[in-house]
Tab-separated table of C-alpha atoms and ligand atoms in Angstrom:
chain	number	residue	atom	x	y	z
A	13	MET	CA	17.059	194.499	106.027
A	14	TYR	CA	14.104	196.122	104.297
A	15	CYS	CA	12.072	194.827	101.375
A	16	ARG	CA	13.148	196.677	98.260
A	17	ASN	CA	9.623	196.440	96.854
A	18	CYS	CA	7.467	197.739	99.731
A	19	GLY	CA	9.959	199.007	102.338
A	20	LYS	CA	8.794	196.638	105.090
A	21	GLU	CA	11.380	195.164	107.419
A	22	VAL	CA	12.147	191.548	106.420
A	23	ASP	CA	14.546	188.857	107.477
A	24	GLU	CA	17.983	189.009	105.814
A	25	HIS	CA	17.520	185.518	104.341
A	26	ALA	CA	13.834	185.786	103.454
A	27	VAL	CA	13.113	184.399	99.993
A	28	ALA	CA	9.887	186.371	99.743
A	29	CYS	CA	8.704	189.432	101.627
A	30	PRO	CA	5.824	188.577	104.003
A	31	GLY	CA	4.281	191.986	103.269
A	32	CYS	CA	4.154	191.960	99.477
A	33	GLY	CA	5.249	188.439	98.469
A	34	VAL	CA	8.029	189.695	96.227
A	35	ALA	CA	11.684	188.600	96.566
A	36	PRO	CA	12.963	191.434	98.827
A	37	LYS	CA	16.088	192.096	96.757
A	38	SER	CA	14.463	191.788	93.343
A	39	GLN	CA	13.110	195.332	93.258
A	40	LYS	CA	14.778	198.712	93.660
A	41	LYS	CA	12.051	200.883	95.139
A	42	PHE	CA	13.426	201.070	98.675
A	43	CYS	CA	16.850	201.008	100.359
A	44	PHE	CA	17.483	197.553	101.867
A	45	ASN	CA	19.558	199.088	104.631
A	46	CYS	CA	17.341	201.890	105.973
A	47	GLY	CA	13.986	201.472	104.212
A	48	GLN	CA	14.199	204.867	102.525
A	49	GLU	CA	12.327	205.179	99.239
A	50	THR	CA	14.782	205.126	96.339
A	51	ASN	CA	14.839	205.714	92.617
A	52	PRO	CA	15.648	202.471	90.728
A	53	ALA	CA	18.544	204.230	88.997
A	54	GLN	CA	20.174	205.255	92.279
A	55	VAL	CA	23.547	203.666	92.914
A	56	ILE	CA	23.835	204.682	96.563
A	57	CYS	CA	21.168	205.491	99.148
A	58	THR	CA	20.937	209.246	99.740
A	59	LYS	CA	19.884	208.696	103.359
A	60	CYS	CA	22.355	206.118	104.681
A	61	GLY	CA	24.966	206.084	101.902
A	62	VAL	CA	24.898	202.316	101.407
A	63	SER	CA	25.651	200.949	97.946
A	64	LEU	CA	22.487	199.996	96.044
A	65	ALA	CA	24.290	198.517	93.076
A	66	SER	CA	23.605	194.857	92.402
A	67	THR	CA	24.740	192.703	95.293
A	68	LEU	CA	25.572	189.890	92.895
A	69	SER	CA	29.308	190.437	92.926
A	70	LEU	CA	30.150	186.928	91.771
A	71	GLY	CA	30.425	186.777	88.021
A	72	PRO	CA	28.798	184.061	85.985
A	73	LYS	CA	32.095	182.171	86.036
A	74	ASN	CA	33.070	181.208	89.526
A	75	LYS	CA	36.652	180.171	90.268
A	76	LEU	CA	35.620	177.696	92.939
A	77	VAL	CA	33.049	176.014	90.703
A	78	ALA	CA	35.500	175.762	87.794
A	79	GLY	CA	38.217	174.391	90.085
A	80	LEU	CA	35.982	171.770	91.664
A	81	LEU	CA	34.617	170.717	88.267
A	82	GLY	CA	38.184	170.279	87.040
A	83	ILE	CA	39.155	168.211	90.079
A	84	LEU	CA	36.014	166.077	90.233
A	85	LEU	CA	34.931	165.831	86.585
A	86	GLY	CA	38.148	166.827	84.834
A	87	SER	CA	38.275	163.616	82.811
A	88	LEU	CA	35.079	164.699	81.050
A	89	GLY	CA	36.284	168.254	80.414
A	90	ILE	CA	33.270	169.705	82.217
A	91	HIS	CA	35.321	172.617	83.604
A	92	LYS	CA	36.249	173.587	80.040
A	93	PHE	CA	32.594	173.740	79.017
A	94	TYR	CA	31.886	175.739	82.172
A	95	LEU	CA	34.490	178.322	81.183
A	96	GLY	CA	33.121	178.457	77.651
A	97	TYR	CA	36.051	176.597	76.077
A	98	ASN	CA	33.823	174.208	74.184
A	99	LYS	CA	36.449	173.044	71.700
A	100	GLU	CA	38.875	172.090	74.478
A	101	GLY	CA	36.056	170.455	76.414
A	102	ILE	CA	35.165	168.284	73.433
A	103	ILE	CA	38.833	167.335	72.965
A	104	MET	CA	39.053	166.222	76.597
A	105	LEU	CA	35.761	164.366	76.374
A	106	VAL	CA	36.721	162.545	73.166
A	107	VAL	CA	40.231	161.663	74.351
A	108	SER	CA	38.830	160.487	77.650
A	109	VAL	CA	35.886	158.456	76.353
A	110	ALA	CA	37.009	157.249	72.906
A	111	GLY	CA	40.715	157.287	73.777
A	112	GLY	CA	39.974	155.575	77.060
A	113	MET	CA	38.202	152.743	75.275
A	114	VAL	CA	41.155	151.885	73.049
A	115	THR	CA	43.726	152.336	75.826
A	116	CYS	CA	41.814	150.412	78.505
A	117	GLY	CA	41.131	153.595	80.477
A	118	ALA	CA	44.622	155.096	80.301
A	119	GLY	CA	43.312	157.971	78.177
A	120	SER	CA	40.694	158.863	80.776
A	121	VAL	CA	43.280	158.736	83.557
A	122	VAL	CA	45.607	161.104	81.696
A	123	VAL	CA	42.796	163.539	80.887
A	124	GLY	CA	41.567	163.259	84.479
A	125	ILE	CA	45.017	164.220	85.739
A	126	ILE	CA	45.090	167.233	83.381
A	127	GLY	CA	41.676	168.279	84.735
A	128	LEU	CA	42.901	167.799	88.290
A	129	ILE	CA	45.986	169.951	87.704
A	130	GLU	CA	43.914	172.638	85.985
A	131	GLY	CA	41.346	172.599	88.785
A	132	ILE	CA	44.097	173.089	91.371
A	133	LEU	CA	45.643	175.875	89.273
A	134	TYR	CA	42.280	177.656	89.151
A	135	LEU	CA	41.900	177.405	92.912
A	136	THR	CA	45.400	178.703	93.638
A	137	LYS	CA	44.833	181.840	91.569
A	138	SER	CA	43.311	184.960	93.092
A	139	ASP	CA	39.771	185.824	91.999
A	140	GLU	CA	41.133	188.797	90.096
A	141	GLU	CA	43.800	186.744	88.350
A	142	PHE	CA	41.377	183.927	87.531
A	143	ASP	CA	38.971	186.409	85.996
A	144	ARG	CA	41.719	188.111	83.970
A	145	VAL	CA	43.357	184.909	82.706
A	146	TYR	CA	40.440	182.517	82.161
A	147	VAL	CA	37.281	184.612	81.945
A	148	GLN	CA	38.375	187.834	80.213
A	149	GLY	CA	41.380	186.166	78.638
A	150	THR	CA	41.344	182.977	76.645
A	151	LYS	CA	43.998	180.814	78.262
A	152	THR	CA	42.470	177.491	77.353
A	153	TRP	CA	45.039	175.096	78.796
A	154	PHE	CA	46.543	175.325	82.292
B	8	ZN	ZN1	7.696	193.694	100.463
B	9	ZN	ZN1	19.506	203.702	102.986
């Protein structure tokens, strides 16, 4: 690929361009695919036709991350906080920690199982469905 700051050819995985020291994808002055000079507002390269829109296609809320958090840290409600459901996260945390203390850990186990089920549900959904139901929508439980 080409550095989007100076147009020099750089390695695909380079963190910084050896020519100018800038992160190669952080600027928009050149096409990363052909090195052609571009206008920062351009959405596609006029020379090679490649898309110049942001390559960050993953939204801030990642299905995989939410699912794994639910499975691994579900008893603490971390996946709820991750999805922005703070109220539900606090409920899970309180039931798990305070409830767990008075029930000799049974509360934490139950909440952990809920988190596990929710994590698996997240992972079985398609990216599009996950986004629609949990990110755009506000389905807070299951
Ligand atoms: Zn450069
Ligand atoms: Zn190009």
